[in-house]
Structure formats: structure tokens, C-alpha cells
Amino acid sequence: MSTNTPVGTAARPLRIAVVGSGPAGVYAADILTKSEAVKSGELTVSIDLFDRYPAPYGLIRYGVAPDHPRIKGIVNALHKVLDRGDIRFFGNVDYGTDLSIEDLRTHYDAVIFATGAIKDADLNIPGIELEGSYGGADFVSWYDGHPDVSREWPLDAKEIAVIGNGNVALDVARMLSKHADDLLVSEIPDNVYRALKDSPVTDVHVFGRRGPAQVKFTPLELRELSHSKDVDIILYAEDFEFDAESDRQIQSNNQTKTMVGTLTNWIAEQPEDLSELTASRRLHLHFLHSPVEVYDDAATPGRVAGIKFERTELDGTGNARGTGEFIDYPVQAVYRAIGYFGSALPEVEFDHSKGVVPNDGGRVLDASGTHVPGLYATGWIKRGPVGLIGHTKGDALETVTYLLEDCGNLPLAAAPAPDAVVELLENRGVQYTSWEGWLALDAHERSLGEKASAEDGSVQRERIKVVPREDMVEISRGGVAAEV
């Protein structure tokens, strides 16, 4: 192709790579295709979406509890975008291993990183490294059938502490306390079902540092706790403290008002004598607790035997301070769910204190704070793991707006032909998967659910998620893998 061919035309579309096929990446690609410049014909784009996993959807597939009904709607929306055929999907392609930044710059005029955040934020207290202490994000990856984590998980604790007051903490607590048979209607993998079925858990305790008006979960997450069968929710009157800022939040924020109302109704309906509760499992919600130490004991050296908290009180501004009162809770496992943290990307500047790629509105910055031409970021790797999935659309719009503003100054790719990157991957032996491959894997997972439903008859299983990466790739590329 002549170097004089105008970029952004039908003969030479603007070539854009998006790294990450979760909501952030798909929204960015979709917004690009629907931008005014593209719709008017002023600009033509060609977009390739890369993901390190063989299947698309990122956090939706591997970061959200399988029993969330609203997730189906998000999956359907992402499916419609990718099923149009104007965005190519390359799965099982790992940036930094299979493709370098040089490769992407050779074949694309711009790159958008939408790699999210999958690691747990650290909790630096003594004993957090003991056996039986886990990251909530790791547990989520396990029960969601993440292909890069072990298929085994030690579920041998009767009493469990979950540290955190966000949606992930409630997901973790709900999955630990919920009876496995009630999860069969979801896409839960068989190995996860079997492990949860054998769990001896009786009590799951969720701890937050501040009060009921400062929780970070949503009303929907809270209400879902009450839908678990044979699980009693227990609250404690001494945890219900409200300061001036709490009152202001309750009056000014409908979400806070709804959650506080739900919690206060639950505790009002709770019997004074807790022995009247008859469920086989209990989920305890504690507020005004700050973790101090995870400890072992002489009977189980090196293993979690309990956790110590300092009682806190609100300081009038909605923040909490220590009271000097300490409480021990005997537990055999601790899950920290205090947030996610981003991972560094090879050959891209990274802020290790915030877990994000430094950027200005989505324009990636180098160590000196200067925009790196052609590099952009969106989603959690751009702004940190905050906000709900819906916030990702506005975030992607900001990034795409800047990319379109920069169109005339992008470093043009030397080899922009669409088949050039395919040839590169094939020459390197990368077993990449495609959108058509995902449709095959999707159909296979649904067929496993249908077969299990027919054999059991007592429950209708929508799908059974395939876990091993090699099986996902095999099925996606036209082979037949062993049944899960």
C-alpha cells in the first residue's frame, strides 16, 4: 500500500488495537465505531480486540459472582457489540508475551490498554501471611473458573472472617455461606460446586472499619444476602453508630438511605435471643471494626486461628478512629476484600503506588509526564478499581474523545494490513482464538448444562463453565475437548 494513502479512509482505515476484552475494552471499541466522525464517513477505523484469555468479557466472566442475575444483561450487551462483525477478537493472546509494544506499534496507529485490575490490594497487618489467609480476588477467580488459577481451593474452615465492606466482600461472604445446591442454576464450574458442597462452614463474619452509613456496597448486593436459603443474617446493635456526616449522607443520598433502612429493618426484626435463629449457617455483619492482627496458636502453628480487631468510632466527618478496645474472633480462615490493584504492563510506565498506568484523561504518560503518542488507557488500569461497571462507559468515552482529537498526530503503523498481525501470531505459534471460536465454546458450555440438567432432572443448569485453558482453546479452535 502506498505511504501516500490517506489514513482513516476505506483504503487505509485507522488501525486501533484494544488490549483487554472486558467491559472497558468493548465499550471503547464500540464508542469508536459509533463516533460522529465514523458515522459521518469522515473517518474509517479498523479495530482488533486482544485478550490474554481464550474467552471474552474479562471481569464479567472472571470477576463477578455467578449468581448475579443482572450480569446476563451486561453479557448480552457486550455480545451484541462483538457479534456485529466490525470488531475482530483475538483471544489467548498475552500482551508482553505473545505481542510486544513494538509489535502493536508496527501494526496499529493507536493502542488502548483496558487490562483492568485482578490482584488483591495489600493489607499490611501482622499474620496476614499465615496459612488460611486469602485474597478475595483470588477466591473470586477460583469460583469463576479462571483458567490460570488452581482448580482446588481449601474450604475446611467452620468460622471465616471477610475483611471489607464493598461489593466484592459481600460476594465472597455470600459464596462462602450459600449452599452449593442453590448455585446450580448459575454457570458455576463443577469443581467449584463440589468443593462448596463439602464445605463445613457454619459462620461467616464480614467486617467494616466504619459505620453502616459508610459502606461501599450497593443496595442490590445487600438485598441479595437475604435471598440465600438456610442462612441467617446477624447484626449487632453496638455497631449502629451515626455521626453528623452519616446523617447528612442518609438525607442527601438515596442509596445510603436505602441501605441504612434495610440494615436497621433487619436488626429490628432480629430476635433478641439469637438462639431462636434456626438456619444451619449464619452470616454476621459487623461495623466499626479495624483489623489489627491475624494470629495462630499452639494447636495450629502457622495456620490462622483467629483475628484481632480494634473497635472504632465515627469522628463526626464520616471517618473512623480507634477506641483502644480490642476484640478477638476465633476463625480458621481470613479473606481480605479491601479492593483490587492493577498490574504493571511491560514497556509502559506504571504508578506502583496507585496501581494504574499514568495518564491524562486516558492519554498514557511517560516517566516525565509527557503523553506517549498513540498510547491510551481506559477502565480500571486508567482510573483504579473504583466505580461500577456502568461508570466504564463514560470513562471510555473520555479516552476515545482524546484519541480522535489526536488522529492527525498519531505515529502511523508501518505494517497496517489486517492480515499482517494474523501472520505474525501464526508464525509465532500463538494458538489464538476468535469470535467464532467463542461462539463454539459458548455453545459447548451450554450443552454441558443441558446434559447435566437432563441427567439430574431436579435443576435446570444454564451452562457449565469450561475451566482448563487448553480445553477452552481446543474447543474454540474447532477441536473437541474432554468433558469438564
XYZ file of C-alpha atoms in Angstrom:
484
model
C 0.000 0.000 0.000
C 1.322 3.429 -0.871
C 2.521 5.524 2.037
C 0.629 8.418 0.420
C -2.740 6.752 1.019
C -4.684 8.954 3.464
C -5.144 7.290 6.851
C -8.722 6.890 8.020
C -10.132 6.154 4.583
C -11.688 2.981 3.230
C -8.376 2.201 1.514
C -6.356 2.758 4.694
C -8.516 2.687 7.848
C -7.140 3.988 11.118
C -5.856 0.791 12.784
C -6.544 0.540 16.508
C -5.647 -2.247 18.948
C -7.560 -2.617 22.205
C -5.822 -4.769 24.830
C -8.462 -6.282 27.095
C -11.946 -7.505 26.148
C -13.810 -6.773 29.370
C -16.458 -4.040 29.522
C -13.810 -1.276 29.375
C -12.264 -2.604 26.177
C -15.532 -3.472 24.442
C -17.099 -0.123 25.344
C -14.076 1.738 23.977
C -14.211 -0.202 20.711
C -17.973 0.307 20.420
C -17.755 4.055 21.119
C -15.071 4.382 18.458
C -17.262 2.704 15.840
C -20.211 4.913 16.782
C -18.313 8.197 16.948
C -19.640 11.050 14.834
C -16.526 11.033 12.667
C -17.049 7.365 11.801
C -20.814 7.581 11.361
C -20.471 10.564 9.029
C -17.906 8.780 6.891
C -15.224 11.324 7.709
C -13.141 8.570 9.359
C -12.836 4.829 8.815
C -11.492 2.621 11.607
C -10.354 -0.984 11.876
C -10.307 -2.359 15.429
C -8.746 -5.518 16.833
C -9.515 -6.589 20.389
C -6.922 -8.729 22.201
C -7.331 -10.700 25.417
C -4.971 -12.973 27.329
C -7.869 -15.360 27.997
C -9.399 -17.584 25.312
C -12.879 -16.159 26.029
C -14.060 -12.539 26.015
C -15.785 -10.392 28.685
C -12.956 -10.093 31.229
C -14.301 -9.117 34.653
C -17.826 -10.149 33.693
C -16.695 -13.753 33.169
C -13.939 -13.965 35.787
C -14.643 -11.311 38.405
C -18.340 -11.346 39.261
C -20.178 -13.956 41.314
C -22.043 -16.433 39.070
C -25.373 -15.930 40.867
C -25.738 -12.260 39.869
C -28.797 -12.087 37.599
C -28.018 -8.585 36.297
C -24.756 -9.798 34.743
C -26.681 -11.566 31.983
C -27.845 -8.200 30.715
C -24.301 -6.865 30.542
C -23.078 -10.011 28.779
C -25.885 -9.684 26.238
C -24.906 -6.062 25.548
C -21.216 -6.934 25.065
C -22.186 -9.909 22.890
C -24.201 -7.669 20.563
C -21.214 -5.376 20.071
C -18.779 -8.158 19.242
C -21.291 -10.108 17.175
C -21.728 -7.263 14.679
C -18.562 -8.342 12.889
C -16.877 -4.943 12.671
C -14.511 -5.626 15.617
C -12.126 -8.576 15.476
C -11.495 -10.607 18.635
C -8.165 -12.342 19.302
C -8.282 -14.428 22.474
C -5.482 -16.352 24.175
C -3.008 -13.625 23.175
C -0.960 -12.272 26.070
C 0.419 -8.744 25.750
C 4.048 -8.788 26.846
C 4.474 -12.462 25.897
C 2.850 -13.061 22.524
C 2.860 -9.415 21.428
C 5.191 -6.601 22.447
C 4.596 -2.869 22.357
C 6.836 -2.776 19.270
C 4.608 -5.342 17.560
C 1.490 -3.320 18.320
C 3.080 -0.099 17.105
C 4.173 -1.826 13.903
C 0.634 -2.946 13.080
C -1.560 -0.268 14.688
C -1.727 3.506 14.700
C -3.067 3.617 18.268
C -3.280 1.225 21.214
C -5.831 1.367 24.041
C -4.953 -0.570 27.196
C -8.051 -1.863 29.010
C -6.447 -4.578 31.127
C -8.349 -3.896 34.348
C -7.157 -4.982 37.783
C -7.099 -8.576 39.011
C -4.824 -8.586 42.070
C -5.846 -8.005 45.682
C -4.866 -4.777 47.379
C -2.448 -5.447 50.228
C -3.490 -5.485 53.880
C -0.335 -4.896 55.890
C -1.076 -6.319 59.323
C 0.840 -8.994 61.267
C -0.114 -12.562 60.406
C -1.728 -11.792 57.066
C 0.677 -14.310 55.506
C -0.479 -17.237 57.669
C -1.899 -20.340 56.031
C -5.644 -19.865 55.803
C -5.359 -16.167 54.910
C -6.517 -15.452 51.359
C -7.117 -12.641 48.916
C -10.749 -12.148 47.993
C -9.828 -11.568 44.344
C -8.059 -14.931 44.249
C -11.155 -16.626 45.647
C -13.341 -14.871 43.075
C -11.040 -16.091 40.295
C -11.342 -19.640 41.640
C -15.120 -19.768 41.899
C -15.443 -18.090 38.497
C -13.330 -20.797 36.853
C -10.373 -18.604 35.924
C -8.105 -20.697 33.650
C -4.870 -19.543 35.305
C -5.670 -20.481 38.918
C -5.671 -23.858 40.625
C -8.888 -25.828 40.377
C -8.584 -26.669 44.071
C -9.442 -24.380 46.988
C -9.083 -25.248 50.697
C -12.583 -24.958 52.163
C -12.012 -26.531 55.569
C -12.916 -23.664 57.939
C -16.076 -23.575 60.025
C -15.676 -19.920 61.016
C -14.480 -17.356 58.490
C -13.684 -13.632 58.566
C -14.129 -11.439 55.475
C -12.489 -8.016 55.745
C -14.079 -5.286 53.652
C -17.380 -3.503 53.096
C -17.575 -3.365 49.309
C -19.418 -5.451 46.743
C -16.575 -7.963 46.436
C -16.609 -8.569 50.196
C -20.330 -9.320 50.061
C -19.853 -11.572 47.021
C -17.149 -13.524 48.833
C -19.236 -13.806 52.000
C -22.342 -14.864 50.086
C -20.476 -17.516 48.087
C -18.866 -18.890 51.262
C -22.145 -19.062 53.171
C -24.581 -20.032 50.422
C -25.455 -23.696 49.980
C -23.870 -25.118 46.846
C -27.085 -26.668 45.517
C -28.576 -23.177 45.255
C -25.784 -22.224 42.840
C -26.516 -24.945 40.301
C -28.818 -22.642 38.349
C -25.794 -20.430 37.662
C -22.795 -21.196 35.416
C -20.740 -22.468 38.355
C -17.981 -24.904 37.280
C -18.373 -28.460 38.565
C -15.125 -28.404 40.585
C -16.341 -25.290 42.405
C -19.740 -26.834 43.111
C -18.177 -29.981 44.560
C -15.809 -28.030 46.811
C -18.545 -25.720 48.117
C -20.841 -28.711 48.622
C -18.307 -30.243 51.016
C -17.590 -27.008 52.920
C -18.115 -27.342 56.714
C -18.688 -23.593 57.165
C -21.182 -22.506 59.814
C -20.359 -18.816 60.360
C -19.084 -16.096 58.027
C -18.249 -12.709 59.583
C -17.973 -9.552 57.435
C -16.099 -6.636 59.000
C -16.100 -2.964 58.053
C -13.956 -0.215 59.577
C -16.643 2.464 59.550
C -20.390 2.542 60.226
C -23.495 1.371 58.328
C -23.818 4.722 56.525
C -20.294 4.456 55.095
C -20.493 1.013 53.464
C -19.305 0.778 49.854
C -21.583 -1.992 48.636
C -24.819 -1.325 46.773
C -28.455 -1.936 47.795
C -28.738 -4.780 45.289
C -25.699 -6.554 46.763
C -27.096 -6.132 50.252
C -30.542 -7.434 49.371
C -29.048 -10.476 47.659
C -27.704 -11.618 51.030
C -31.232 -12.173 52.243
C -32.022 -14.440 49.279
C -29.700 -17.224 50.468
C -31.686 -20.189 51.761
C -30.950 -21.589 55.226
C -28.613 -18.680 56.053
C -29.454 -16.311 58.910
C -28.134 -12.723 58.789
C -26.997 -11.427 62.189
C -26.287 -7.801 63.100
C -25.164 -6.141 66.328
C -26.787 -3.099 67.930
C -23.455 -1.702 69.182
C -22.309 -1.372 65.551
C -25.096 1.028 64.607
C -23.467 4.398 65.189
C -24.263 7.510 63.167
C -22.449 10.850 63.298
C -23.301 14.203 61.702
C -21.776 13.178 58.395
C -23.742 9.914 58.467
C -26.966 11.844 58.944
C -26.047 14.150 56.069
C -25.330 11.176 53.790
C -28.593 9.483 54.724
C -30.585 12.616 53.958
C -28.776 13.512 50.738
C -28.041 10.126 49.161
C -30.909 7.786 48.311
C -28.586 4.790 48.021
C -27.210 5.355 51.528
C -30.722 5.929 52.863
C -31.902 2.663 51.289
C -29.027 0.606 52.688
C -29.250 2.063 56.192
C -33.001 1.478 56.105
C -32.518 -2.138 55.070
C -29.939 -2.780 57.784
C -31.960 -1.122 60.524
C -35.061 -3.066 59.475
C -33.107 -6.310 59.627
C -31.812 -5.656 63.118
C -35.266 -4.534 64.289
C -36.749 -7.817 63.044
C -33.944 -9.898 64.554
C -34.929 -11.859 67.705
C -33.282 -10.687 70.910
C -32.387 -14.283 71.674
C -30.179 -15.360 68.768
C -30.682 -18.998 69.739
C -34.128 -18.679 68.146
C -32.437 -18.495 64.733
C -32.549 -21.941 63.172
C -30.552 -21.784 59.910
C -27.588 -24.116 59.585
C -25.355 -21.207 58.538
C -25.010 -17.647 59.777
C -23.709 -14.527 58.056
C -22.654 -11.853 60.559
C -22.326 -8.185 59.529
C -20.001 -6.179 61.776
C -19.247 -2.457 61.552
C -16.753 -0.220 63.397
C -14.034 -2.890 63.374
C -10.466 -2.215 62.194
C -8.229 -5.298 61.680
C -5.091 -5.361 63.814
C -3.617 -8.853 63.601
C -4.245 -12.327 62.231
C -2.830 -14.914 64.628
C -2.178 -18.614 65.040
C -1.988 -20.627 68.262
C -0.064 -23.506 69.812
C -2.528 -26.051 68.465
C -2.166 -24.857 64.853
C 1.173 -23.067 64.459
C 1.470 -21.305 61.115
C -2.283 -21.508 60.476
C -4.990 -18.945 61.090
C -6.615 -19.428 64.497
C -8.233 -16.021 64.924
C -8.220 -12.340 64.113
C -7.956 -9.294 66.386
C -9.823 -6.051 65.750
C -9.798 -2.651 67.344
C -13.226 -1.179 67.882
C -13.593 2.163 66.112
C -15.909 5.127 66.440
C -17.008 7.775 63.962
C -15.316 11.146 64.327
C -18.092 13.424 63.071
C -16.803 13.561 59.488
C -17.756 10.020 58.465
C -14.256 8.715 59.155
C -13.346 6.323 61.968
C -10.773 6.418 64.763
C -9.600 3.761 67.165
C -11.097 3.475 70.653
C -8.374 1.368 72.282
C -10.826 -1.510 72.775
C -9.742 -4.799 71.171
C -11.791 -7.882 70.333
C -10.645 -11.340 69.250
C -12.680 -13.564 66.952
C -11.771 -17.245 66.632
C -11.766 -18.090 62.917
C -9.901 -20.612 60.809
C -9.771 -18.548 57.602
C -9.473 -14.868 56.704
C -10.366 -13.322 53.348
C -9.256 -9.765 52.639
C -11.562 -7.997 50.190
C -10.469 -4.396 50.529
C -10.100 -3.716 46.822
C -8.340 -4.697 43.624
C -4.982 -3.450 42.399
C -3.688 -3.081 38.852
C -0.695 -4.930 37.403
C 2.187 -3.301 35.543
C 2.247 -3.611 31.758
C 5.554 -4.416 30.036
C 7.219 -1.403 28.381
C 4.566 1.025 29.670
C 5.069 3.455 32.551
C 3.289 2.336 35.741
C 2.333 4.006 39.008
C 3.064 1.298 41.591
C 1.520 3.290 44.417
C -1.875 3.597 42.714
C -1.802 0.502 40.522
C -2.567 2.424 37.328
C -0.923 3.449 34.069
C -0.166 7.189 34.443
C -2.425 9.097 32.107
C -4.101 12.399 31.426
C -7.749 11.715 30.623
C -6.721 8.412 29.065
C -3.619 9.627 27.225
C -0.770 7.448 28.547
C 2.129 9.398 30.057
C 5.822 8.542 30.251
C 8.053 8.946 33.333
C 8.404 12.681 32.673
C 4.632 13.196 32.461
C 4.598 13.609 28.690
C 1.925 11.948 26.568
C 3.243 8.947 24.642
C 1.793 9.420 21.138
C -0.578 6.621 20.143
C -0.958 5.050 23.597
C -4.178 5.288 25.632
C -5.817 3.649 28.649
C -9.348 3.107 29.867
C -11.134 1.320 32.696
C -9.541 0.304 35.983
C -5.981 0.379 34.617
C -6.659 4.052 33.861
C -8.511 5.246 36.982
C -8.068 2.487 39.549
C -10.603 -0.131 40.681
C -13.403 2.214 41.679
C -16.949 2.639 40.474
C -19.444 0.228 38.983
C -19.381 -1.309 35.525
C -21.730 1.382 34.229
C -19.134 4.069 35.005
C -16.830 2.431 32.476
C -18.811 3.815 29.540
C -18.171 7.433 30.472
C -14.560 6.596 31.149
C -14.166 5.017 27.698
C -15.859 7.995 26.054
C -13.283 10.350 27.553
C -10.386 8.223 26.297
C -11.859 7.785 22.817
C -12.562 11.517 22.551
C -8.892 12.291 23.135
C -7.790 9.583 20.696
C -9.985 11.065 17.976
C -8.613 14.538 18.719
C -5.098 13.135 18.203
C -5.873 11.429 14.885
C -3.771 13.820 12.843
C -0.684 13.312 15.009
C -0.614 9.551 15.584
C 2.575 7.596 14.776
C 1.392 5.639 11.756
C 1.849 1.866 11.654
C 4.482 0.533 9.263
C 2.522 -2.671 8.510
C -1.183 -1.861 8.935
C -2.641 -4.600 6.739
C -5.245 -6.560 8.767
C -3.722 -9.919 7.848
C -0.222 -8.863 8.959
C -0.904 -9.386 12.680
C -2.567 -12.734 11.920
C 0.551 -13.844 10.071
C 2.714 -12.665 12.972
C 0.734 -14.673 15.541
C 0.700 -17.764 13.365
C 4.441 -17.567 12.718
C 4.993 -17.436 16.477
C 2.763 -20.441 17.057
C 0.232 -18.489 19.131
C -2.956 -20.530 19.451
C -5.225 -17.521 19.248
C -8.998 -17.833 19.433
C -11.631 -15.872 17.518
C -15.171 -14.595 17.993
C -16.438 -17.599 16.052
C -14.386 -19.729 18.451
C -16.102 -18.093 21.422
C -19.500 -18.883 19.913
C -18.411 -22.532 19.685
C -17.179 -22.534 23.301
C -20.353 -20.782 24.438
C -22.471 -23.438 22.731
C -20.337 -26.194 24.264
C -20.748 -24.819 27.789
C -24.492 -24.565 27.279
C -24.608 -28.150 26.012
C -22.832 -29.323 29.164
C -25.533 -27.580 31.192
C -28.286 -29.182 29.151
C -26.739 -32.622 29.563
C -26.372 -32.200 33.329
C -29.961 -30.967 33.571
C -31.229 -33.983 31.642
C -29.241 -36.410 33.791
C -30.285 -34.841 37.096
C -33.774 -33.594 36.349
C -34.076 -31.687 39.618
C -32.493 -28.430 38.461
C -32.125 -26.604 35.167
C -28.467 -25.686 34.563
C -27.947 -22.938 32.008
C -24.326 -23.805 31.378
C -21.252 -25.371 32.970
C -18.177 -23.246 32.529
C -15.121 -24.881 30.953
C -12.107 -24.196 33.158
C -8.839 -25.613 31.705
C -7.264 -23.179 29.257
C -6.197 -25.975 26.938
C -9.789 -27.206 26.658
C -11.077 -23.704 26.019
C -8.555 -23.242 23.225
C -9.205 -26.692 21.784
C -12.949 -26.163 21.596
C -12.602 -22.596 20.304
C -10.268 -23.675 17.529
C -12.535 -26.443 16.304
C -11.427 -29.431 18.346
C -13.302 -31.463 20.928
C -12.019 -31.367 24.496
C -12.690 -33.752 27.322
C -15.860 -33.053 29.260
C -15.364 -30.966 32.374
